[in-house]
Amino acid sequence: MKNNCFTNGINNSKSTDVINFGNFPYINSPISTSQKKKIISKFKPNKLFGILKIKYCNKCHHLKVNSQINQKLLNFFYSEFYNYPSFIKKKDLPKREKIFLKNFLSFFKKKKSKNVLEIGCFDGILLKELKKFNFEVEGCEPSEGANIAKKNGIKVIKDFFKPQIYKKKFEIVFARHVLEHLEKPYLFMKNIIKVLSKDGYIIIEVPNISFYIKNGLLEVFSLQHLHYFTPESMIKLFESLNLEICKYYETPENLIFFGKKKESRIIKKKIKSNINIKKFLNKIENNKDKITNAIDKFKNKNIIFWGAGGFFVAATNLYNIKPEISNYIVDSDIKKKNKFFLGTNLKIITPKQLKKLKIDLIIITSYYSSEIMKTIYKDKINCKVLKIFPYISLTKIKNDKN
């Protein structure tokens, strides 16, 4: 077994403290009053926060949360309260799903593999699309998203992935944005291999931390993301499992790796991840200044947040954007309406309700900034918009309402 961050943990002699973000909430989804009561009945209020401290391994070019993690609380959150927007009933796929599907279909265009398992499928949106191309699909999902998938005709086991719950092998197994949430990704991948057929393929998508570091962006950091992968550290993970890397893509904010089992010794792939921690820290401060200066222009004005998900929690905790500058968060997911984030009094409203309010500035706190901008133009909302991702910009929106 090869010694690296995944088989042996980050070795102190090969690592450097990157940054200590201090206290950070474990729960980064909006909740209802009844859900809050359920959480407080199981966990003391001071246990709902942890220290978000990141370490960097110079050998593997990998970053990892270096704090004691309350895994029991995280598992409770994923199974009970995980709230991600469901796009399964929309005609158009979100950009991230479109990119993955395009690369998936391109890779398997000339291959006969048809039997597919998605781990962490949520509402089954991709599995539904793959059915259109005659793939036999199944999913595994511990959250309420599994129930949405089932209602849409997708076969899903509502549970955390365990190889023993499957009595057959799959020709394709993929997991998107799961690996970064796991304490031991190496063991998780070993378990995937157990349900993979002899010539089966494994596909993993994770955030590309190199993109975030290069641009001084903090949206990806949280206590739920325990690992931060570079192209180089993903290669090391695949090689440590004796998986041949068939192809990989940088999108650029995400990495998609296609691999398969190989009995013989694999040929190492060479790539150098360009990680410069000092420049990263400087860019963080520059980006914080840009955001603060933009918001300061709107003192005593009407400010609205748009995006009631984990991005909002990262923005208000890591970019020092104070939630109290606004009274509302807009989100298109109707299930979030009237819910709230722990520690804030912001009311979550729908885009339809937004039309009744006078707005001077919208701060987009979502990865889906391009989709939100389209909605702002469509609804003819006149204001300024502060985008944080994938770059920081202040844009004036001027619509003709006549």
Tab-separated table of C-alpha atoms in Angstrom:
chain	number	residue	atom	x	y	z
A	1	MET	CA	0.000	0.000	0.000
A	2	LYS	CA	1.377	3.420	-0.998
A	3	ASN	CA	1.914	6.077	1.653
A	4	ASN	CA	-0.071	9.224	0.922
A	5	CYS	CA	-2.744	11.489	2.390
A	6	PHE	CA	-5.467	8.929	1.686
A	7	THR	CA	-3.844	5.752	3.001
A	8	ASN	CA	-1.994	7.362	5.910
A	9	GLY	CA	-3.591	10.759	6.590
A	10	ILE	CA	-1.803	14.075	6.147
A	11	ASN	CA	1.678	13.642	7.570
A	12	ASN	CA	2.605	16.564	9.831
A	13	SER	CA	6.164	16.699	8.525
A	14	LYS	CA	4.883	17.131	4.953
A	15	SER	CA	2.078	19.590	5.668
A	16	THR	CA	1.583	23.243	6.441
A	17	ASP	CA	-1.283	25.051	8.151
A	18	VAL	CA	-3.088	26.919	5.405
A	19	ILE	CA	-5.688	28.939	7.239
A	20	ASN	CA	-7.789	28.838	10.385
A	21	PHE	CA	-11.293	30.111	9.667
A	22	GLY	CA	-12.349	29.717	13.304
A	23	ASN	CA	-15.890	28.736	14.326
A	24	PHE	CA	-18.068	27.508	11.476
A	25	PRO	CA	-21.591	25.974	11.501
A	26	TYR	CA	-22.044	22.289	10.696
A	27	ILE	CA	-25.570	22.857	9.405
A	28	ASN	CA	-25.558	25.048	6.301
A	29	SER	CA	-29.107	24.487	5.069
A	30	PRO	CA	-32.245	26.430	6.017
A	31	ILE	CA	-34.453	24.688	8.570
A	32	SER	CA	-37.943	25.027	10.031
A	33	THR	CA	-38.812	25.744	13.664
A	34	SER	CA	-39.745	22.091	14.255
A	35	GLN	CA	-36.449	20.940	12.714
A	36	LYS	CA	-34.538	23.312	14.982
A	37	LYS	CA	-36.255	21.774	18.017
A	38	LYS	CA	-35.298	18.287	16.801
A	39	ILE	CA	-31.656	19.333	16.350
A	40	ILE	CA	-31.448	21.006	19.774
A	41	SER	CA	-32.998	17.932	21.416
A	42	LYS	CA	-30.113	15.795	20.120
A	43	PHE	CA	-27.145	18.197	20.149
A	44	LYS	CA	-26.162	21.010	22.490
A	45	PRO	CA	-26.044	24.460	20.794
A	46	ASN	CA	-22.253	24.748	21.229
A	47	LYS	CA	-21.814	21.402	19.394
A	48	LEU	CA	-23.414	22.833	16.249
A	49	PHE	CA	-20.163	24.680	15.477
A	50	GLY	CA	-16.634	23.426	14.938
A	51	ILE	CA	-13.219	24.853	14.131
A	52	LEU	CA	-12.649	25.025	10.378
A	53	LYS	CA	-8.899	24.586	10.008
A	54	ILE	CA	-7.259	23.447	6.777
A	55	LYS	CA	-3.952	21.660	6.256
A	56	TYR	CA	-2.026	21.329	3.027
A	57	CYS	CA	0.194	18.372	2.063
A	58	ASN	CA	3.199	19.414	-0.031
A	59	LYS	CA	3.759	15.810	-1.099
A	60	CYS	CA	0.263	14.992	-2.386
A	61	HIS	CA	-0.820	18.583	-3.161
A	62	HIS	CA	-3.965	17.911	-1.199
A	63	LEU	CA	-5.911	19.928	1.364
A	64	LYS	CA	-7.919	18.516	4.251
A	65	VAL	CA	-9.876	19.765	7.248
A	66	ASN	CA	-7.568	19.344	10.222
A	67	SER	CA	-10.172	19.599	12.973
A	68	GLN	CA	-12.012	17.094	15.098
A	69	ILE	CA	-15.223	16.494	13.178
A	70	ASN	CA	-18.570	15.564	14.732
A	71	GLN	CA	-19.421	12.815	12.232
A	72	LYS	CA	-22.537	11.793	14.146
A	73	LEU	CA	-23.988	15.282	13.679
A	74	LEU	CA	-23.043	15.350	9.989
A	75	ASN	CA	-24.695	11.968	9.314
A	76	PHE	CA	-27.808	13.191	11.142
A	77	PHE	CA	-27.814	16.334	8.981
A	78	TYR	CA	-27.349	14.453	5.678
A	79	SER	CA	-30.134	11.969	6.397
A	80	GLU	CA	-32.625	14.367	8.041
A	81	PHE	CA	-32.117	17.923	6.763
A	82	TYR	CA	-29.926	17.942	3.654
A	83	ASN	CA	-31.654	20.392	1.332
A	84	TYR	CA	-30.435	20.745	-2.245
A	85	PRO	CA	-32.602	22.251	-4.996
A	86	SER	CA	-34.359	19.645	-7.121
A	87	PHE	CA	-34.178	20.316	-10.852
A	88	ILE	CA	-35.650	17.010	-12.006
A	89	LYS	CA	-38.936	18.522	-13.219
A	90	LYS	CA	-37.326	21.405	-15.078
A	91	LYS	CA	-36.902	21.149	-18.850
A	92	ASP	CA	-33.343	22.441	-18.839
A	93	LEU	CA	-30.513	20.824	-16.863
A	94	PRO	CA	-28.316	23.055	-14.660
A	95	LYS	CA	-24.906	23.890	-16.163
A	96	ARG	CA	-22.938	21.516	-13.891
A	97	GLU	CA	-25.184	18.555	-14.733
A	98	LYS	CA	-25.055	19.389	-18.456
A	99	ILE	CA	-21.249	19.328	-18.434
A	100	PHE	CA	-21.104	16.000	-16.607
A	101	LEU	CA	-23.706	14.386	-18.875
A	102	LYS	CA	-21.933	15.599	-22.013
A	103	ASN	CA	-18.597	14.144	-20.861
A	104	PHE	CA	-20.243	10.915	-19.652
A	105	LEU	CA	-22.036	10.272	-22.957
A	106	SER	CA	-18.950	11.186	-24.971
A	107	PHE	CA	-16.796	8.716	-23.028
A	108	PHE	CA	-19.272	5.803	-23.256
A	109	LYS	CA	-20.398	6.511	-26.838
A	110	LYS	CA	-18.547	3.500	-28.271
A	111	LYS	CA	-18.606	1.301	-25.176
A	112	LYS	CA	-21.191	-1.347	-24.351
A	113	SER	CA	-21.460	-0.600	-20.615
A	114	LYS	CA	-25.099	-0.059	-19.704
A	115	ASN	CA	-25.613	-1.005	-16.031
A	116	VAL	CA	-25.223	2.151	-13.878
A	117	LEU	CA	-25.204	2.946	-10.144
A	118	GLU	CA	-25.024	6.540	-8.878
A	119	ILE	CA	-23.992	7.014	-5.254
A	120	GLY	CA	-25.416	10.218	-3.807
A	121	CYS	CA	-27.937	10.627	-6.636
A	122	PHE	CA	-30.212	13.034	-4.682
A	123	ASP	CA	-33.360	13.468	-6.843
A	124	GLY	CA	-32.047	11.227	-9.644
A	125	ILE	CA	-31.914	13.984	-12.263
A	126	LEU	CA	-28.929	12.470	-14.094
A	127	LEU	CA	-30.209	8.915	-13.824
A	128	LYS	CA	-33.458	10.077	-15.413
A	129	GLU	CA	-31.472	11.544	-18.325
A	130	LEU	CA	-29.372	8.381	-18.708
A	131	LYS	CA	-32.529	6.273	-18.969
A	132	LYS	CA	-33.292	8.179	-22.176
A	133	PHE	CA	-30.076	6.721	-23.616
A	134	ASN	CA	-31.078	3.153	-22.618
A	135	PHE	CA	-28.848	2.862	-19.553
A	136	GLU	CA	-30.162	0.624	-16.760
A	137	VAL	CA	-29.958	2.898	-13.725
A	138	GLU	CA	-30.054	2.652	-9.942
A	139	GLY	CA	-29.293	5.149	-7.207
A	140	CYS	CA	-28.230	5.298	-3.577
A	141	GLU	CA	-29.161	8.358	-1.492
A	142	PRO	CA	-29.659	8.846	2.286
A	143	SER	CA	-31.617	12.133	2.138
A	144	GLU	CA	-35.220	12.984	1.240
A	145	GLY	CA	-34.019	13.387	-2.325
A	146	ALA	CA	-34.378	9.596	-2.642
A	147	ASN	CA	-38.159	9.957	-2.315
A	148	ILE	CA	-38.223	12.515	-5.157
A	149	ALA	CA	-36.245	10.122	-7.347
A	150	LYS	CA	-38.621	7.243	-6.580
A	151	LYS	CA	-41.623	9.396	-7.517
A	152	ASN	CA	-39.947	9.979	-10.863
A	153	GLY	CA	-39.540	6.258	-11.560
A	154	ILE	CA	-35.914	5.863	-10.468
A	155	LYS	CA	-34.914	2.794	-8.461
A	156	VAL	CA	-33.144	4.146	-5.343
A	157	ILE	CA	-32.038	2.684	-2.030
A	158	LYS	CA	-32.576	5.323	0.668
A	159	ASP	CA	-29.433	4.772	2.722
A	160	PHE	CA	-25.743	5.563	2.969
A	161	PHE	CA	-23.732	3.508	0.491
A	162	LYS	CA	-22.539	0.109	1.733
A	163	PRO	CA	-21.347	-2.588	-0.695
A	164	GLN	CA	-23.180	-5.343	1.213
A	165	ILE	CA	-26.609	-3.940	0.269
A	166	TYR	CA	-25.949	-4.858	-3.390
A	167	LYS	CA	-26.012	-8.466	-4.584
A	168	LYS	CA	-24.933	-7.681	-8.123
A	169	LYS	CA	-22.062	-5.934	-9.890
A	170	PHE	CA	-22.311	-2.719	-11.882
A	171	GLU	CA	-20.553	-1.837	-15.130
A	172	ILE	CA	-20.509	1.865	-14.231
A	173	VAL	CA	-20.508	3.453	-10.776
A	174	PHE	CA	-20.323	7.198	-10.364
A	175	ALA	CA	-20.385	9.614	-7.433
A	176	ARG	CA	-20.595	13.355	-7.886
A	177	HIS	CA	-19.690	15.716	-5.052
A	178	VAL	CA	-19.678	12.933	-2.494
A	179	LEU	CA	-15.968	12.235	-1.990
A	180	GLU	CA	-15.165	15.636	-0.481
A	181	HIS	CA	-17.730	14.985	2.280
A	182	LEU	CA	-16.115	11.760	3.470
A	183	GLU	CA	-13.562	11.323	6.223
A	184	LYS	CA	-11.959	8.343	4.452
A	185	PRO	CA	-12.320	8.645	0.651
A	186	TYR	CA	-9.799	5.834	0.113
A	187	LEU	CA	-12.026	3.314	1.956
A	188	PHE	CA	-15.109	4.614	0.152
A	189	MET	CA	-13.428	4.009	-3.208
A	190	LYS	CA	-12.358	0.517	-2.108
A	191	ASN	CA	-16.011	-0.215	-1.341
A	192	ILE	CA	-17.063	1.025	-4.787
A	193	ILE	CA	-14.587	-1.394	-6.358
A	194	LYS	CA	-16.371	-4.240	-4.510
A	195	VAL	CA	-19.580	-3.590	-6.493
A	196	LEU	CA	-17.781	-2.944	-9.785
A	197	SER	CA	-17.756	-5.592	-12.520
A	198	LYS	CA	-14.421	-6.908	-13.781
A	199	ASP	CA	-14.237	-4.415	-16.649
A	200	GLY	CA	-16.294	-1.777	-14.893
A	201	TYR	CA	-15.720	1.967	-14.794
A	202	ILE	CA	-15.694	4.344	-11.833
A	203	ILE	CA	-16.368	8.073	-12.308
A	204	ILE	CA	-15.761	10.675	-9.605
A	205	GLU	CA	-16.583	14.382	-9.699
A	206	VAL	CA	-15.253	16.730	-6.999
A	207	PRO	CA	-14.626	20.491	-6.664
A	208	ASN	CA	-11.293	21.521	-8.170
A	209	ILE	CA	-9.558	23.257	-5.253
A	210	SER	CA	-6.843	24.498	-7.629
A	211	PHE	CA	-9.455	26.752	-9.280
A	212	TYR	CA	-10.565	28.215	-5.932
A	213	ILE	CA	-7.004	28.771	-4.707
A	214	LYS	CA	-5.935	30.396	-7.974
A	215	ASN	CA	-8.846	32.856	-7.748
A	216	GLY	CA	-8.866	33.378	-3.971
A	217	LEU	CA	-12.422	32.016	-3.637
A	218	LEU	CA	-13.774	30.556	-0.390
A	219	GLU	CA	-17.214	29.179	-1.328
A	220	VAL	CA	-16.039	25.564	-1.285
A	221	PHE	CA	-14.723	25.572	2.307
A	222	SER	CA	-16.936	24.167	5.065
A	223	LEU	CA	-17.001	21.569	7.840
A	224	GLN	CA	-18.926	19.303	5.471
A	225	HIS	CA	-16.132	19.341	2.900
A	226	LEU	CA	-13.425	17.339	4.625
A	227	HIS	CA	-11.157	16.948	1.566
A	228	TYR	CA	-10.104	19.386	-1.183
A	229	PHE	CA	-8.764	17.733	-4.332
A	230	THR	CA	-6.281	18.975	-6.898
A	231	PRO	CA	-5.779	17.092	-10.195
A	232	GLU	CA	-2.537	15.751	-8.728
A	233	SER	CA	-4.085	14.499	-5.490
A	234	MET	CA	-6.920	12.820	-7.420
A	235	ILE	CA	-4.330	10.999	-9.528
A	236	LYS	CA	-2.559	9.850	-6.354
A	237	LEU	CA	-5.861	8.559	-4.945
A	238	PHE	CA	-6.655	6.564	-8.106
A	239	GLU	CA	-3.118	5.185	-8.308
A	240	SER	CA	-3.157	4.107	-4.645
A	241	LEU	CA	-6.207	1.953	-5.491
A	242	ASN	CA	-4.537	0.563	-8.644
A	243	LEU	CA	-7.165	2.241	-10.797
A	244	GLU	CA	-6.223	3.186	-14.339
A	245	ILE	CA	-7.183	6.780	-15.172
A	246	CYS	CA	-8.807	6.624	-18.583
A	247	LYS	CA	-9.655	10.306	-18.870
A	248	TYR	CA	-10.170	13.378	-16.729
A	249	TYR	CA	-11.675	16.821	-17.237
A	250	GLU	CA	-11.249	20.196	-15.512
A	251	THR	CA	-14.425	22.243	-15.961
A	252	PRO	CA	-12.672	24.483	-14.398
A	253	GLU	CA	-14.322	24.617	-10.971
A	254	ASN	CA	-14.777	20.840	-10.910
A	255	LEU	CA	-12.753	17.711	-11.690
A	256	ILE	CA	-14.255	14.659	-13.407
A	257	PHE	CA	-12.128	11.472	-13.365
A	258	PHE	CA	-12.910	8.314	-15.335
A	259	GLY	CA	-11.108	5.174	-14.143
A	260	LYS	CA	-11.233	1.395	-14.305
A	261	LYS	CA	-9.733	-1.589	-12.523
A	262	LYS	CA	-6.412	-2.832	-13.822
A	263	GLU	CA	-4.766	-6.028	-12.697
A	264	SER	CA	-1.268	-5.186	-13.860
A	265	ARG	CA	0.930	-2.366	-12.589
A	266	ILE	CA	-0.374	0.968	-13.851
A	267	ILE	CA	1.706	3.641	-15.521
A	268	LYS	CA	1.875	6.770	-13.379
A	269	LYS	CA	0.398	9.922	-14.849
A	270	LYS	CA	2.403	13.099	-14.317
A	271	ILE	CA	0.788	16.437	-13.554
A	272	LYS	CA	1.892	19.337	-11.421
A	273	SER	CA	-0.745	21.157	-9.381
A	274	ASN	CA	0.041	24.863	-9.177
A	275	ILE	CA	-0.718	25.581	-5.513
A	276	ASN	CA	0.648	28.801	-4.048
A	277	ILE	CA	-0.697	29.300	-0.533
A	278	LYS	CA	0.828	32.757	-0.023
A	279	LYS	CA	-0.823	34.110	-3.181
A	280	PHE	CA	-4.071	32.422	-2.144
A	281	LEU	CA	-4.122	34.215	1.218
A	282	ASN	CA	-3.371	37.545	-0.458
A	283	LYS	CA	-6.180	37.047	-2.981
A	284	ILE	CA	-8.618	36.194	-0.179
A	285	GLU	CA	-7.917	39.550	1.462
A	286	ASN	CA	-8.206	41.379	-1.868
A	287	ASN	CA	-11.540	39.690	-2.594
A	288	LYS	CA	-12.848	40.505	0.888
A	289	ASP	CA	-11.927	44.166	0.308
A	290	LYS	CA	-13.695	44.172	-3.079
A	291	ILE	CA	-16.866	42.744	-1.537
A	292	THR	CA	-16.782	45.077	1.494
A	293	ASN	CA	-16.202	48.161	-0.689
A	294	ALA	CA	-19.079	47.180	-2.995
A	295	ILE	CA	-21.519	46.623	-0.110
A	296	ASP	CA	-20.431	49.819	1.708
A	297	LYS	CA	-21.810	51.835	-1.229
A	298	PHE	CA	-25.285	50.628	-0.232
A	299	LYS	CA	-25.415	51.664	3.424
A	300	ASN	CA	-29.009	52.388	4.502
A	301	LYS	CA	-30.208	50.947	1.185
A	302	ASN	CA	-32.379	47.919	0.453
A	303	ILE	CA	-30.161	44.832	0.105
A	304	ILE	CA	-31.373	41.310	-0.711
A	305	PHE	CA	-29.470	37.999	-0.726
A	306	TRP	CA	-30.319	35.521	-3.497
A	307	GLY	CA	-29.465	31.885	-2.784
A	308	ALA	CA	-30.443	30.105	0.441
A	309	GLY	CA	-27.959	27.242	0.454
A	310	GLY	CA	-24.506	26.360	1.692
A	311	PHE	CA	-23.000	29.165	-0.397
A	312	PHE	CA	-24.853	31.728	1.766
A	313	VAL	CA	-23.314	30.281	4.931
A	314	ALA	CA	-19.831	30.346	3.377
A	315	ALA	CA	-20.298	33.929	2.165
A	316	THR	CA	-21.473	35.293	5.507
A	317	ASN	CA	-18.901	33.377	7.546
A	318	LEU	CA	-15.821	33.485	5.319
A	319	TYR	CA	-16.206	36.745	3.384
A	320	ASN	CA	-17.428	38.585	6.493
A	321	ILE	CA	-20.710	39.621	4.885
A	322	LYS	CA	-23.036	40.438	7.768
A	323	PRO	CA	-26.474	38.785	7.400
A	324	GLU	CA	-28.151	41.714	9.197
A	325	ILE	CA	-27.594	44.037	6.209
A	326	SER	CA	-30.766	42.468	4.813
A	327	ASN	CA	-34.121	41.111	5.952
A	328	TYR	CA	-34.614	38.583	3.164
A	329	ILE	CA	-33.028	35.761	1.166
A	330	VAL	CA	-34.577	34.857	-2.182
A	331	ASP	CA	-34.627	31.242	-3.344
A	332	SER	CA	-36.561	29.545	-6.139
A	333	ASP	CA	-36.940	26.310	-4.130
A	334	ILE	CA	-40.465	26.591	-2.713
A	335	LYS	CA	-39.608	24.104	0.052
A	336	LYS	CA	-37.276	26.674	1.627
A	337	LYS	CA	-39.957	29.355	1.910
A	338	ASN	CA	-40.332	30.693	5.497
A	339	LYS	CA	-37.402	28.597	6.747
A	340	PHE	CA	-34.266	30.169	8.246
A	341	PHE	CA	-30.585	29.582	8.925
A	342	LEU	CA	-29.452	28.883	12.463
A	343	GLY	CA	-28.139	32.115	13.985
A	344	THR	CA	-29.954	34.482	11.587
A	345	ASN	CA	-33.402	36.108	11.420
A	346	LEU	CA	-33.539	36.390	7.633
A	347	LYS	CA	-36.792	35.338	6.017
A	348	ILE	CA	-36.603	33.148	2.901
A	349	ILE	CA	-38.935	34.343	0.143
A	350	THR	CA	-39.640	33.326	-3.461
A	351	PRO	CA	-38.696	35.316	-6.615
A	352	LYS	CA	-42.416	36.085	-7.012
A	353	GLN	CA	-42.505	37.800	-3.602
A	354	LEU	CA	-39.385	39.751	-4.519
A	355	LYS	CA	-41.289	41.697	-7.185
A	356	LYS	CA	-43.219	43.532	-4.456
A	357	LEU	CA	-40.069	44.893	-2.798
A	358	LYS	CA	-37.924	47.926	-3.594
A	359	ILE	CA	-34.360	46.700	-4.130
A	360	ASP	CA	-31.083	48.585	-4.501
A	361	LEU	CA	-28.645	45.653	-4.374
A	362	ILE	CA	-28.913	41.885	-4.851
A	363	ILE	CA	-26.007	39.815	-3.514
A	364	ILE	CA	-25.943	36.442	-5.275
A	365	THR	CA	-24.996	33.753	-2.765
A	366	SER	CA	-25.328	30.754	-5.072
A	367	TYR	CA	-23.219	28.736	-7.522
A	368	TYR	CA	-26.031	29.198	-10.052
A	369	SER	CA	-25.305	32.890	-10.618
A	370	SER	CA	-25.835	32.751	-14.396
A	371	GLU	CA	-29.305	31.196	-13.954
A	372	ILE	CA	-30.193	33.815	-11.324
A	373	MET	CA	-29.051	36.641	-13.600
A	374	LYS	CA	-31.373	35.313	-16.329
A	375	THR	CA	-34.277	35.400	-13.848
A	376	ILE	CA	-33.438	38.978	-12.799
A	377	TYR	CA	-33.512	40.098	-16.446
A	378	LYS	CA	-36.654	38.097	-17.172
A	379	ASP	CA	-38.498	39.569	-14.169
A	380	LYS	CA	-37.296	43.087	-15.123
A	381	ILE	CA	-35.782	43.890	-11.741
A	382	ASN	CA	-33.905	47.202	-11.782
A	383	CYS	CA	-31.027	47.216	-9.291
A	384	LYS	CA	-27.336	46.475	-8.936
A	385	VAL	CA	-26.139	42.891	-8.584
A	386	LEU	CA	-23.035	41.754	-6.696
A	387	LYS	CA	-21.749	38.404	-7.956
A	388	ILE	CA	-19.165	36.535	-5.871
A	389	PHE	CA	-18.767	33.349	-7.930
A	390	PRO	CA	-16.994	32.478	-10.202
A	391	TYR	CA	-15.559	36.002	-9.964
A	392	ILE	CA	-16.451	39.174	-8.083
A	393	SER	CA	-18.333	41.825	-10.050
A	394	LEU	CA	-20.859	44.607	-9.461
A	395	THR	CA	-23.322	44.961	-12.346
A	396	LYS	CA	-26.063	47.499	-12.928
A	397	ILE	CA	-29.285	45.913	-14.232
A	398	LYS	CA	-31.484	48.271	-16.194
A	399	ASN	CA	-34.650	46.735	-17.591
A	400	ASP	CA	-37.337	48.453	-19.592
A	401	LYS	CA	-40.570	47.681	-17.744
A	402	ASN	CA	-42.773	49.176	-20.449
